[in-house]
XYZ file of C-alpha atoms in Angstrom:
770
model
C -21.837 -68.350 6.831
C -24.289 -65.840 7.849
C -21.269 -63.575 8.494
C -19.664 -64.223 5.192
C -22.638 -63.479 3.474
C -23.371 -60.119 5.202
C -19.642 -59.310 4.183
C -20.542 -59.944 0.753
C -23.515 -58.009 0.711
C -21.962 -54.913 2.528
C -19.087 -54.913 0.139
C -21.657 -55.364 -2.891
C -23.290 -52.113 -1.740
C -20.296 -50.156 -1.124
C -19.956 -46.910 -3.000
C -18.062 -47.279 -6.397
C -15.577 -44.508 -6.047
C -13.278 -43.919 -8.985
C -10.911 -40.897 -9.004
C -10.099 -41.491 -12.741
C -14.119 -41.529 -13.367
C -14.654 -38.342 -11.344
C -12.099 -36.214 -12.934
C -12.447 -37.742 -16.486
C -8.976 -38.899 -17.179
C -7.406 -42.202 -18.051
C -5.434 -44.383 -15.973
C -2.513 -43.034 -18.014
C -2.769 -39.682 -17.782
C 0.114 -37.187 -17.122
C 0.119 -34.765 -13.871
C -0.368 -31.844 -16.237
C -3.663 -33.516 -17.595
C -4.949 -34.542 -14.236
C -4.043 -31.057 -12.848
C -5.871 -29.179 -15.806
C -9.040 -31.285 -15.315
C -9.228 -30.764 -11.865
C -9.195 -26.857 -12.163
C -11.641 -26.847 -14.756
C -14.124 -29.235 -12.705
C -13.230 -27.221 -9.466
C -14.442 -23.753 -11.000
C -17.402 -25.710 -12.543
C -18.513 -27.387 -9.173
C -17.426 -25.012 -6.482
C -20.262 -24.508 -4.074
C -19.896 -20.501 -4.438
C -20.784 -20.440 -8.167
C -22.724 -23.794 -8.474
C -26.005 -23.634 -6.618
C -27.416 -27.148 -7.541
C -28.030 -29.447 -4.468
C -25.263 -32.113 -5.261
C -22.664 -29.389 -6.003
C -21.027 -29.551 -2.494
C -20.729 -33.406 -2.603
C -19.360 -33.214 -6.109
C -16.862 -30.785 -5.201
C -15.492 -32.923 -2.209
C -15.234 -35.711 -4.362
C -13.179 -33.830 -7.108
C -10.861 -32.744 -4.411
C -10.359 -35.979 -2.938
C -9.622 -37.534 -6.298
C -7.300 -34.692 -6.885
C -5.385 -35.244 -3.859
C -5.007 -39.142 -4.558
C -3.946 -38.876 -8.174
C -1.519 -35.891 -7.524
C 0.218 -37.889 -5.197
C 2.441 -40.722 -7.074
C 2.342 -42.635 -4.059
C -1.232 -42.636 -3.331
C -2.068 -43.100 -7.093
C 0.061 -46.046 -7.156
C -1.416 -47.581 -3.918
C -5.151 -47.153 -5.414
C -4.058 -48.667 -8.717
C -2.840 -51.713 -6.676
C -5.121 -51.924 -4.096
C -8.048 -49.377 -4.169
C -8.668 -46.186 -2.215
C -6.608 -46.951 1.062
C -4.656 -45.034 3.631
C -1.050 -44.068 2.047
C 0.457 -45.016 5.611
C -0.837 -48.655 5.515
C 1.752 -51.240 4.560
C 1.400 -52.415 1.153
C 3.940 -55.029 1.220
C 3.335 -57.976 -1.087
C 2.040 -60.971 0.653
C 3.624 -64.679 0.540
C 3.149 -66.716 -2.654
C 0.954 -69.163 -0.827
C -1.752 -66.691 0.318
C -1.748 -64.481 -2.916
C -5.195 -65.806 -3.835
C -6.528 -64.950 -0.563
C -5.288 -61.548 -0.204
C -6.162 -60.822 -4.109
C -9.772 -61.892 -3.595
C -10.514 -60.272 -0.168
C -11.404 -56.715 -0.249
C -11.398 -54.619 3.183
C -14.100 -51.993 3.395
C -14.317 -50.022 6.655
C -18.025 -49.556 6.215
C -18.333 -52.989 7.200
C -16.901 -52.515 10.604
C -18.414 -48.880 10.842
C -15.094 -47.083 11.382
C -15.588 -43.501 11.803
C -13.714 -41.600 9.034
C -13.316 -37.874 8.855
C -14.395 -36.036 5.739
C -13.646 -32.498 5.441
C -16.634 -30.394 5.467
C -17.099 -27.423 3.238
C -16.742 -24.987 6.095
C -13.226 -26.104 6.712
C -12.300 -26.133 3.031
C -13.052 -22.369 2.551
C -11.057 -21.671 5.698
C -7.990 -23.650 4.524
C -4.682 -22.024 4.935
C -1.611 -22.573 2.627
C 1.840 -21.596 3.685
C 2.240 -18.783 0.991
C -1.243 -17.519 1.782
C -0.265 -17.292 5.469
C 2.995 -15.456 5.017
C 1.382 -13.019 2.413
C -2.184 -12.354 3.652
C -2.693 -13.749 7.043
C -0.042 -12.609 9.059
C -0.099 -8.923 7.815
C -3.775 -9.112 8.692
C -3.413 -10.281 12.171
C -2.436 -6.534 12.977
C -5.823 -5.833 12.356
C -8.013 -8.580 14.082
C -7.089 -11.647 15.763
C -7.300 -15.155 14.016
C -8.447 -18.700 15.486
C -6.798 -21.356 13.806
C -7.361 -25.211 14.064
C -4.762 -27.690 13.556
C -6.390 -31.012 11.872
C -5.546 -33.882 9.475
C -7.660 -36.116 7.439
C -7.237 -39.131 9.617
C -7.750 -37.458 12.843
C -10.308 -39.145 14.731
C -10.136 -37.009 17.596
C -11.021 -34.214 15.647
C -14.657 -35.514 15.179
C -15.482 -34.789 18.908
C -14.607 -31.187 18.678
C -16.246 -30.492 15.344
C -19.796 -29.451 16.747
C -17.936 -26.900 19.004
C -15.894 -25.615 16.375
C -18.741 -25.152 13.936
C -20.794 -23.324 16.657
C -17.777 -20.993 17.512
C -17.068 -19.898 13.731
C -20.585 -18.983 13.432
C -20.568 -16.951 16.411
C -17.188 -15.223 16.098
C -16.720 -15.016 12.445
C -19.380 -12.226 11.773
C -17.895 -10.189 14.532
C -14.497 -10.005 12.478
C -12.384 -12.762 14.001
C -10.510 -14.589 11.276
C -10.931 -18.225 11.143
C -8.292 -20.630 9.758
C -7.718 -24.691 9.234
C -4.380 -26.122 8.665
C -4.125 -29.721 7.478
C -0.995 -30.844 9.078
C -1.039 -33.535 6.342
C -0.662 -31.228 3.323
C 0.837 -28.243 5.161
C 3.656 -29.689 6.934
C 5.562 -26.575 6.477
C 3.051 -24.242 7.683
C 2.361 -26.520 10.694
C 6.180 -26.372 11.932
C 6.098 -22.730 11.134
C 3.392 -22.455 13.741
C 4.956 -24.820 16.135
C 1.816 -27.170 15.950
C 2.742 -31.070 16.046
C -0.181 -32.618 17.401
C -3.734 -32.892 16.196
C -6.138 -31.550 16.959
C -4.628 -28.265 18.140
C -6.196 -24.673 18.337
C -4.037 -21.605 18.453
C -4.744 -17.649 18.236
C -2.604 -15.405 15.965
C -2.463 -11.568 16.860
C -0.152 -9.023 15.905
C 2.035 -11.754 14.472
C 2.407 -13.880 17.637
C 1.097 -17.218 17.972
C -0.556 -18.563 21.353
C -1.769 -22.001 21.696
C -5.213 -22.723 23.342
C -4.946 -25.234 26.420
C -8.177 -25.537 27.829
C -11.173 -27.829 27.402
C -12.634 -27.082 23.752
C -15.891 -25.451 24.798
C -17.679 -22.786 23.313
C -17.423 -20.263 25.780
C -13.781 -21.065 26.272
C -12.994 -20.474 22.952
C -14.429 -17.157 23.095
C -12.755 -16.254 26.080
C -9.441 -17.301 24.539
C -10.221 -14.756 21.421
C -10.915 -12.176 24.060
C -7.696 -12.790 26.084
C -5.654 -12.080 22.666
C -6.708 -8.546 22.474
C -4.707 -5.795 24.422
C -6.165 -4.861 27.969
C -6.642 -1.111 27.413
C -8.229 -1.186 24.173
C -11.432 0.396 25.209
C -11.413 2.914 28.008
C -14.404 2.519 30.348
C -16.000 6.101 30.882
C -18.185 7.470 33.591
C -19.574 10.944 34.576
C -16.266 12.029 36.090
C -14.079 10.733 33.019
C -15.803 11.494 29.798
C -14.820 15.100 29.584
C -10.900 14.520 30.058
C -11.270 11.414 27.376
C -12.810 13.904 25.096
C -10.435 16.526 25.585
C -7.216 14.210 25.057
C -7.820 14.287 21.218
C -5.270 16.784 21.061
C -2.491 14.775 22.662
C -2.904 11.559 20.615
C -4.126 13.409 17.302
C -7.284 10.948 17.143
C -10.898 11.250 16.959
C -12.900 9.800 20.032
C -15.889 7.342 19.785
C -18.102 6.947 22.864
C -20.198 3.592 22.746
C -23.212 3.484 24.829
C -24.794 0.121 25.913
C -26.270 -1.761 28.792
C -23.852 -4.196 29.417
C -21.382 -4.891 32.553
C -18.732 -6.389 30.271
C -17.622 -4.555 26.902
C -19.036 -6.730 24.134
C -16.499 -8.453 22.021
C -17.716 -6.417 18.954
C -16.633 -3.142 20.375
C -13.266 -4.686 21.408
C -12.453 -6.087 17.938
C -13.352 -2.749 16.124
C -11.247 -1.226 18.498
C -8.311 -3.302 17.592
C -8.958 -2.851 14.003
C -8.681 1.046 14.193
C -6.471 1.386 17.125
C -3.961 3.446 14.878
C -6.885 6.042 14.029
C -9.574 6.333 16.642
C -9.396 5.975 20.370
C -12.627 4.208 21.958
C -14.565 4.638 25.169
C -17.418 2.573 26.637
C -20.298 3.972 28.713
C -22.367 1.249 30.518
C -25.831 2.736 30.653
C -26.778 0.465 33.381
C -24.654 2.111 35.859
C -25.728 5.179 38.096
C -22.104 6.511 37.472
C -23.023 7.395 33.959
C -26.417 9.055 34.151
C -24.981 12.409 33.726
C -22.818 11.652 30.512
C -26.176 9.721 29.115
C -28.137 12.916 29.852
C -25.491 15.108 28.269
C -25.963 13.555 24.939
C -29.585 12.499 24.985
C -28.853 8.877 24.603
C -31.698 6.535 24.127
C -31.232 3.927 26.593
C -33.064 1.206 24.556
C -30.821 1.084 21.637
C -26.991 0.775 21.535
C -25.559 4.198 20.343
C -22.083 5.424 19.152
C -21.076 8.977 18.984
C -18.047 10.192 17.276
C -16.147 13.333 18.249
C -13.546 15.393 16.553
C -11.920 18.530 17.560
C -15.486 19.809 18.516
C -16.052 18.112 21.806
C -19.452 19.721 22.304
C -21.046 18.102 19.666
C -20.696 14.828 17.851
C -19.340 14.571 14.315
C -21.219 11.543 13.659
C -23.905 9.326 15.225
C -25.223 5.653 14.757
C -28.088 3.990 16.701
C -29.278 0.677 15.934
C -30.704 -2.221 18.181
C -28.756 -4.724 16.257
C -25.210 -3.314 15.839
C -23.569 -5.329 12.903
C -19.821 -5.240 11.847
C -20.245 -3.464 8.414
C -22.444 -0.751 9.825
C -19.532 0.000 12.637
C -16.929 -0.294 10.170
C -18.445 2.270 7.743
C -19.064 4.502 10.373
C -15.565 4.565 11.799
C -13.588 4.184 8.519
C -15.582 7.418 7.413
C -14.295 9.602 10.457
C -10.941 8.285 10.967
C -9.159 11.458 10.719
C -9.737 14.578 12.336
C -10.791 17.662 10.324
C -7.260 19.331 10.473
C -5.180 16.586 11.855
C -1.505 17.092 12.688
C 1.143 15.000 10.390
C 2.967 12.861 13.086
C 4.370 10.190 10.880
C 4.827 9.049 7.316
C 1.947 6.506 7.472
C -0.701 9.444 8.335
C 0.839 11.541 5.601
C 0.359 8.811 2.769
C -3.345 8.190 3.598
C -4.248 12.020 4.048
C -2.500 13.128 1.086
C -2.108 10.347 -1.595
C -0.115 10.418 -4.669
C -1.867 11.752 -7.665
C -3.051 8.695 -9.684
C -5.125 10.317 -12.415
C -5.688 14.000 -13.888
C -9.332 14.183 -12.389
C -8.331 12.766 -9.123
C -6.169 15.504 -7.792
C -5.675 15.607 -4.065
C -4.014 19.127 -2.808
C -2.677 19.277 0.732
C -3.020 22.640 2.509
C -0.297 22.538 5.274
C 0.050 24.733 8.252
C 3.604 25.165 9.444
C 3.199 26.264 13.246
C 4.268 25.874 16.736
C 3.397 24.442 19.874
C 3.492 27.579 22.279
C 0.351 29.343 23.569
C 1.018 32.181 21.159
C -0.141 29.863 18.325
C -3.429 28.854 20.031
C -5.365 31.454 18.306
C -3.241 31.083 14.893
C -4.349 27.381 14.890
C -8.006 27.927 15.793
C -8.209 30.432 12.966
C -6.845 27.645 10.536
C -9.317 25.147 11.838
C -12.543 27.628 11.338
C -11.284 28.140 7.826
C -10.826 24.320 6.913
C -14.447 24.070 8.525
C -15.965 26.364 6.188
C -14.024 24.714 3.153
C -14.703 21.072 3.385
C -14.004 20.107 -0.195
C -12.966 16.585 -1.338
C -10.173 17.909 -3.415
C -8.565 19.535 -0.596
C -7.120 18.043 2.588
C -6.208 20.110 5.640
C -3.204 19.712 8.066
C -0.608 21.203 10.178
C 2.869 20.240 11.459
C 4.998 21.366 14.250
C 8.147 22.913 12.856
C 10.475 21.731 15.689
C 8.817 17.988 15.502
C 9.368 17.948 11.589
C 12.320 19.826 11.112
C 13.770 18.112 8.114
C 10.210 18.427 6.269
C 9.780 22.203 7.027
C 13.630 22.900 6.028
C 12.857 21.258 2.557
C 9.635 23.019 2.048
C 10.951 26.560 2.982
C 14.490 26.565 1.438
C 13.321 27.867 -1.854
C 11.453 30.993 -0.654
C 12.898 34.236 -1.617
C 12.277 35.677 1.972
C 13.593 34.573 5.243
C 12.203 31.181 6.134
C 9.879 31.275 9.255
C 11.113 30.563 12.579
C 9.032 29.040 15.417
C 7.431 32.428 16.283
C 5.831 32.700 12.674
C 3.434 30.516 11.014
C 2.838 29.914 7.111
C 0.777 27.980 4.856
C 2.087 25.587 2.095
C 0.115 24.331 -0.701
C 1.429 21.054 -2.014
C 0.681 18.204 -4.455
C 2.282 14.866 -4.231
C 3.558 13.316 -7.496
C 5.283 10.269 -6.516
C 5.501 7.513 -3.734
C 9.077 8.495 -3.613
C 8.612 11.946 -2.067
C 8.312 14.213 -4.845
C 5.919 17.296 -4.510
C 4.726 20.393 -6.235
C 4.309 23.062 -4.049
C 3.934 26.726 -3.261
C 3.855 28.824 -0.126
C 1.113 31.581 0.530
C 2.968 34.968 0.692
C 2.572 36.864 3.743
C 2.530 34.190 6.498
C -0.409 33.190 8.376
C -1.577 35.141 11.363
C -5.565 33.944 11.160
C -6.739 37.770 10.138
C -9.564 37.941 7.754
C -7.175 39.339 5.273
C -5.062 36.095 5.418
C -8.450 33.781 4.822
C -9.330 35.962 1.970
C -5.867 35.612 0.272
C -5.624 31.733 0.983
C -9.310 31.309 -0.445
C -8.298 33.198 -3.423
C -5.271 31.092 -3.951
C -7.227 27.848 -3.156
C -9.564 28.780 -6.053
C -6.539 29.852 -8.616
C -5.072 26.329 -8.049
C -8.149 24.286 -8.595
C -8.432 26.017 -11.996
C -4.785 25.964 -13.230
C -2.612 23.010 -11.601
C 0.430 24.930 -12.890
C 0.106 27.401 -10.158
C 2.397 25.347 -7.968
C 5.495 26.240 -9.121
C 8.407 24.673 -6.809
C 9.165 21.296 -6.635
C 11.006 19.116 -4.117
C 11.866 15.500 -2.813
C 10.630 15.325 0.707
C 12.300 13.369 3.443
C 10.454 10.933 5.333
C 8.497 12.289 8.271
C 9.714 11.710 11.892
C 7.169 9.111 13.784
C 6.422 11.464 16.695
C 4.694 8.592 18.774
C 7.742 5.955 18.362
C 8.739 4.808 21.472
C 12.205 4.208 22.602
C 14.138 1.521 21.216
C 14.873 0.306 24.844
C 10.863 0.526 25.607
C 10.236 -1.393 22.666
C 12.779 -4.201 23.599
C 11.459 -4.652 27.356
C 7.853 -4.638 26.010
C 9.045 -7.384 23.278
C 11.276 -9.343 25.785
C 7.945 -9.527 28.370
C 6.027 -10.810 25.775
C 8.200 -13.637 25.180
C 9.256 -14.169 28.626
C 5.254 -14.439 29.525
C 4.903 -16.620 26.526
C 7.930 -18.879 27.892
C 6.358 -19.513 31.234
C 2.864 -20.291 29.651
C 4.529 -22.780 27.414
C 6.587 -24.055 30.093
C 3.294 -25.007 32.176
C 1.312 -26.656 29.197
C 3.668 -27.565 26.497
C 6.638 -30.050 25.753
C 10.210 -28.839 25.179
C 9.641 -29.437 21.383
C 7.089 -26.372 21.265
C 8.990 -24.456 23.584
C 12.094 -24.305 21.062
C 10.770 -21.646 18.714
C 10.189 -19.344 21.698
C 13.576 -19.900 23.264
C 15.254 -19.289 19.906
C 13.450 -15.937 19.808
C 14.724 -15.101 23.006
C 18.282 -15.470 22.464
C 18.241 -14.240 19.016
C 16.831 -10.887 20.307
C 19.324 -11.009 23.203
C 22.043 -11.765 20.591
C 21.154 -8.905 18.429
C 20.706 -6.404 21.186
C 24.182 -6.866 22.783
C 25.778 -7.328 19.597
C 24.578 -4.018 18.539
C 25.732 -2.412 21.575
C 29.008 -3.952 21.371
C 29.514 -2.801 17.578
C 28.647 0.745 18.337
C 30.955 0.851 21.489
C 33.826 -0.095 19.619
C 33.224 1.233 15.987
C 35.627 3.552 14.655
C 34.796 7.416 15.079
C 35.795 7.917 11.568
C 32.928 6.112 10.317
C 30.648 8.793 11.741
C 31.822 11.043 8.615
C 29.334 10.946 5.890
C 30.729 8.863 3.057
C 31.175 10.628 -0.118
C 28.818 9.392 -2.937
C 30.332 8.234 -6.183
C 29.629 10.599 -9.034
C 27.866 8.280 -11.714
C 27.145 9.795 -15.006
C 26.880 13.751 -15.590
C 25.607 14.450 -12.162
C 24.895 13.275 -8.518
C 22.146 10.814 -7.552
C 19.436 11.405 -5.326
C 18.733 9.729 -2.216
C 15.888 7.557 -3.012
C 15.897 7.002 -6.785
C 13.303 5.217 -8.625
C 15.236 2.482 -10.303
C 18.932 3.678 -10.736
C 21.215 6.441 -9.138
C 21.864 7.957 -12.633
C 19.962 9.137 -15.694
C 21.546 7.596 -19.053
C 21.721 10.461 -21.542
C 23.412 9.535 -24.993
C 24.673 12.050 -27.720
C 22.879 11.775 -31.108
C 25.471 11.581 -33.579
C 25.274 10.087 -37.362
C 26.099 6.406 -35.942
C 23.196 6.621 -32.967
C 20.617 8.831 -34.891
C 18.973 5.716 -36.711
C 18.707 3.350 -33.678
C 17.680 6.172 -31.474
C 15.065 7.943 -33.565
C 14.613 6.467 -37.144
C 13.984 3.115 -36.057
C 12.770 3.414 -32.613
C 10.680 0.875 -31.283
C 6.847 1.577 -31.586
C 5.637 3.190 -28.074
C 8.863 4.439 -27.156
C 9.910 8.202 -27.053
C 13.095 10.067 -27.160
C 13.704 13.055 -25.299
C 16.552 15.088 -26.728
C 17.759 18.208 -25.244
C 19.473 20.835 -27.630
C 22.694 22.239 -26.466
C 25.828 23.923 -27.355
C 29.413 23.172 -26.358
C 29.276 26.238 -23.910
C 26.050 25.222 -22.362
C 26.491 21.296 -22.341
C 27.635 20.755 -18.694
C 25.134 23.350 -17.439
C 22.331 22.126 -19.195
C 22.878 18.388 -18.826
C 22.987 18.648 -14.890
C 19.875 20.666 -15.030
C 18.231 18.380 -17.723
C 18.931 15.076 -15.369
C 17.546 16.611 -12.366
C 14.000 17.727 -14.182
C 13.904 14.202 -15.593
C 15.075 12.019 -13.041
C 11.824 11.087 -11.481
C 10.610 9.990 -15.026
C 13.685 7.579 -15.588
C 11.858 4.595 -14.244
C 9.640 4.422 -17.202
C 10.594 1.849 -19.940
C 9.493 3.711 -22.754
C 11.457 6.995 -22.300
C 14.897 7.408 -23.648
C 17.262 10.447 -23.180
C 19.558 12.083 -25.535
C 21.528 15.365 -26.411
C 22.028 16.961 -29.857
C 24.948 19.514 -30.121
C 23.809 22.240 -32.488
C 27.496 23.346 -32.885
C 27.976 19.990 -34.616
C 24.494 19.880 -36.321
C 23.364 23.642 -37.014
C 21.121 22.691 -39.675
C 19.017 20.056 -38.066
C 16.893 22.042 -35.882
C 15.902 24.322 -38.530
C 15.212 21.521 -40.890
C 12.771 19.901 -38.437
C 11.124 23.285 -37.896
C 10.778 23.717 -41.608
C 8.860 20.233 -41.983
C 6.501 21.268 -39.171
C 5.364 24.771 -39.734
C 2.583 24.489 -36.765
C 5.314 23.897 -34.505
C 5.854 27.730 -34.225
C 3.690 30.030 -32.718
C 1.673 32.054 -35.361
C 2.200 35.425 -33.673
C 5.887 35.214 -33.899
C 6.002 34.420 -37.647
C 5.763 37.987 -38.653
C 8.758 38.749 -36.314
C 10.783 36.192 -37.688
C 10.404 37.315 -41.080
C 11.419 41.035 -40.052
C 14.442 39.578 -38.150
C 15.741 37.590 -41.244
C 17.441 40.915 -42.633
C 20.433 40.173 -40.735
C 22.093 36.644 -41.280
C 24.343 37.024 -38.228
C 21.295 36.921 -35.714
C 20.646 33.099 -36.144
C 17.822 31.269 -33.852
C 19.042 30.369 -30.487
C 17.432 26.784 -29.568
C 19.641 26.333 -26.811
C 17.350 24.833 -24.090
C 14.976 23.264 -26.147
C 13.526 19.738 -25.490
C 11.928 17.517 -28.123
C 10.074 14.255 -27.461
C 10.352 12.344 -30.510
C 8.351 9.578 -31.385
C 10.142 7.904 -34.287
C 7.682 5.405 -35.262
C 4.594 7.634 -35.637
C 6.828 10.600 -36.795
C 5.423 13.327 -34.516
C 7.385 15.506 -31.760
C 6.476 17.493 -28.997
C 8.213 20.812 -28.229
C 9.544 22.352 -25.221
C 10.760 25.812 -25.338
C 12.130 27.664 -22.375
C 10.218 30.400 -20.683
C 12.193 33.399 -19.091
C 11.334 34.287 -15.381
C 11.577 37.821 -15.907
C 8.254 39.788 -16.287
C 8.445 39.854 -20.082
C 9.223 36.602 -22.218
C 10.398 36.656 -25.719
C 7.767 35.036 -27.931
C 9.836 32.437 -29.497
C 10.469 30.981 -25.964
C 6.976 29.638 -25.218
C 6.601 26.067 -24.747
C 3.529 23.886 -25.870
C 2.511 23.832 -22.377
C 2.231 27.557 -21.674
C 1.097 28.282 -25.286
C -2.041 25.942 -24.283
C -2.520 27.478 -20.865
C -1.679 31.336 -20.994
C -2.781 34.062 -23.418
C -0.442 35.616 -26.017
C -0.421 39.274 -24.325
C 3.354 38.819 -24.054
C 3.824 38.670 -27.753
C 3.352 42.269 -28.481
C 6.517 43.263 -26.036
C 9.383 44.956 -27.760
C 11.916 42.687 -29.268
C 14.596 44.980 -27.802
C 13.399 44.271 -24.092
C 12.914 40.494 -24.389
C 16.591 40.316 -26.123
C 18.151 41.881 -22.900
C 16.366 39.522 -20.769
C 17.500 36.850 -22.553
C 21.325 38.201 -22.299
C 20.842 38.267 -18.022
C 19.088 35.024 -17.718
C 21.348 32.038 -16.569
C 21.490 29.174 -18.770
C 20.248 26.622 -16.186
C 17.034 28.704 -15.697
C 15.712 27.773 -19.208
C 14.758 24.191 -17.938
C 12.858 25.356 -14.775
C 9.343 24.344 -16.211
C 10.483 21.109 -17.740
C 9.281 18.927 -14.927
C 5.871 20.302 -15.582
C 5.955 19.847 -19.235
C 7.204 16.266 -18.577
C 4.031 15.628 -16.514
C 2.146 16.412 -19.454
C 4.134 14.470 -21.621
C 3.064 11.427 -19.630
C -0.516 12.234 -19.496
C -0.562 12.840 -23.377
C -1.995 16.308 -23.298
C 0.742 18.047 -25.206
C 0.228 19.173 -29.042
C 1.749 16.695 -31.358
C 3.516 18.210 -34.564
C 4.014 15.550 -37.305
C 6.429 15.569 -39.841
C 6.702 13.705 -43.397
C 9.970 11.974 -42.709
C 12.741 12.707 -40.288
C 15.713 14.763 -41.412
C 18.838 13.184 -42.178
C 21.507 13.963 -39.812
C 24.571 12.440 -41.488
C 24.108 14.864 -44.772
C 24.555 17.881 -42.498
C 28.055 19.195 -42.436
C 28.981 19.975 -38.778
C 30.252 23.227 -38.054
C 33.963 23.490 -37.474
C-alpha cells in the first residue's frame, strides 16, 4: 500500500507537459499550422533575443513540442499514450487486461531514470546536412572542427557532457569550429561522416574526417585538435635562422610574421592563426626562453614580459606592423594579419590573388586601378623592380594597387595585354607598366600601357605619376579593352605529386581505421582509395590510346552573326533583331517598363561589318535581362532618324546647328547616321544617343557622342568642314564603334543624358527607299 501510495503521489506531482498547449494549436491542427506556430514562437523565445530568465527553458519546450508534433508517428503515440519514446512497442494489450493498462501511467521520474535533455550549448552548435555541405565543409579549409555525434536517448553521452562543455569553452574562443550531430534526426549527415555509434567524436579539417579513439579527457581532446593541423605550419626560428626566414619572402611571395613568446611548445592559438592564413602569410615562432634566441630578441628590441608579433613585408630590416599584448585574443590577431596579408608590391602568381588584389568594379565611387609591371626574372631586372617598389612605397593610395608579373611565367596574360600596342611588344629584356581596371568577373578589363617602357629612371617615375593622376580624374583614359585569360598557378604541384600526397593521406587513414574501427566504418575510406586508383589509371589509359586527331582544336560553330567568346556571360551569341514595320511596335512602342532597346543604325553596305563590331562591344552586357538589341536599316527607312532628331532638338550639339544650316544648301549631301547607336526607352519615351568618334587628330562636330560631349570641350567644333569630311572618308567603318563599350558602361550606370520625345515616329508610314 505504501508503494502504491508513493506511486500515486509521484504521478500527481509529475509535470504536465502538453505539446499542443506549448505551441498553442488544437489537436486537429495541420502540419502547416504547427510549423507556422513553431517558427513564430521560436523567434520570440530564442535565448539570443529573449533575455528573460525562463527563455531558455521555454525554447527547449517549444523545440521538444515541435519534434513530437512534426512527426506523425510520434504525434499518434502521444495522442494515445502520452509523451513516450517512439521506439517503444505500442501494440494494444489483450482485452482482459485493457482496464489495467489504461489506468496505469508509466512515469520514468518515479524510478529516477536519467534522461538526456539537449543543452542549449549543443542546440546552437547543431549541424544539418545542407548546412554542413554548403558552410562547414568549405570552412574546414580555414579552421578545424570538433564534432560530437549524439542522440536524444543516449545515456552514455551524459558521462562525457562535463568534459565536452569544458573543451568547447576552451577551444571555441581560439577559433576551433564546434559541431553537434543528432543521429536520430540527421541520419543522412551521420552516414556521410561515417558515424554509426553514439557517443562519437570526430575532427574535420581540409574536408577530411578523422575519428577520436582515446579516452574523453579534456587534454586528449586538445591534443587531438592539435594533431589535425599540418606539422610545418609554424617554423621555429632562432638566431641562426631568422635572417633566412625573413629573406625568403621573395620565393613564396608572402609576408612573414614572427611571434615572440615564452613557451617551449608553440601555443595552439598561433597554430590556428597560421592555418587560417596559410595561403597569405608565413609564420615563425621565437621562444624567448632559449639562449639560442637572445640575438633576435635583442635585434628587434622585444619586451620579454608580453607576447609580441612582428609582420615584415619587402623590407626585412624594419617590421611593417607590430602588436604586443599580455593576453593575445583571436580577434586582435585576425585583424592584425588580415590587414597585412599582401605584400606592398606582390607578384601575381595565381587567379585567386589577382581577384583579391584587383577586385571587379562594383560601384562608380569604388574603383580600384591595378598598376601592373611586366618584367623578367634575371639579375638585369633587379634595379628595375626595386625602382618600381620605391615608387609604390611613396604612392600608397587606396584606389591604387601595385603588382608585377614575370612575363615568362604568365605568358598568355602578357600576350593579351600587349597585342594591341602600336609598338613592338616588349620582350624579356624590357619592362613596361600597364594601368588596368577590371570590369567583370568573366575577365573583361579596360587598360592602357604607359608609353616609353619602364627602366626605373626619374623620367619614368614622373611620367607614370602624371598618368595616374590623369586616370583618377578621367576614367575614360583607359582606351583598350580585352578579355583576360585565367592566370597560371605558379605554385601548383605536379599532378603526380598531388596524387602521391593524397594517396598517402588515405593509406594513413586506412591503417588508423584498421586498428581502431570496424569494417563498416572503413568502407568509405576503401571506396575513396579504389575510386582514386580507378580514375588515375583510367585517365592514363584513355590518354595513351586516344586518337591523335583529337589534339586538333575543334572548330567552333558559328552562331548568329558572329563567333562566340571563350567565357560568355550566359549565351555564346548576342541576339540582334531588325526593326521593321512588324517588330517596331513590340520592340519599342509597347516595350515593357524598365526595358531598353539598344538600336544600331546601319546601311546595306555596312551591315555585316557594323553588326560584328556591335556584337563584340555589347557582348559583355548581354547577360542583362532588361537590355534588348536591334538594328535599323536607313536604306529602307531613311526618314525615321531625321524625324526622331526633329522631335528632340536638344539631342543635337548646339555648336553644330549653324553649320548644319549652312550645309542644307545642297540636298545631295544628306546626314550620315551610319554607326549611331540609340538606347530607346519605349515606356518613358526617351533615348540616349551614341555618335561615332573618329580616331584622327580632328573629329567632325556631328560625330560626338553624349559621353564625349559631357566630358570633353568643344574646341574641335571649330575645325574646318573639309578636313573632317576628308577624315570621314578614310576612316574604316568598324572603327566607328570603338568607344561603344565605354558608352554602354555609362548607360548601365544611368549617367548618360536623356532626350525625351512627345511620341515615337511611326515606322509603317515611312516609304522605304528602293
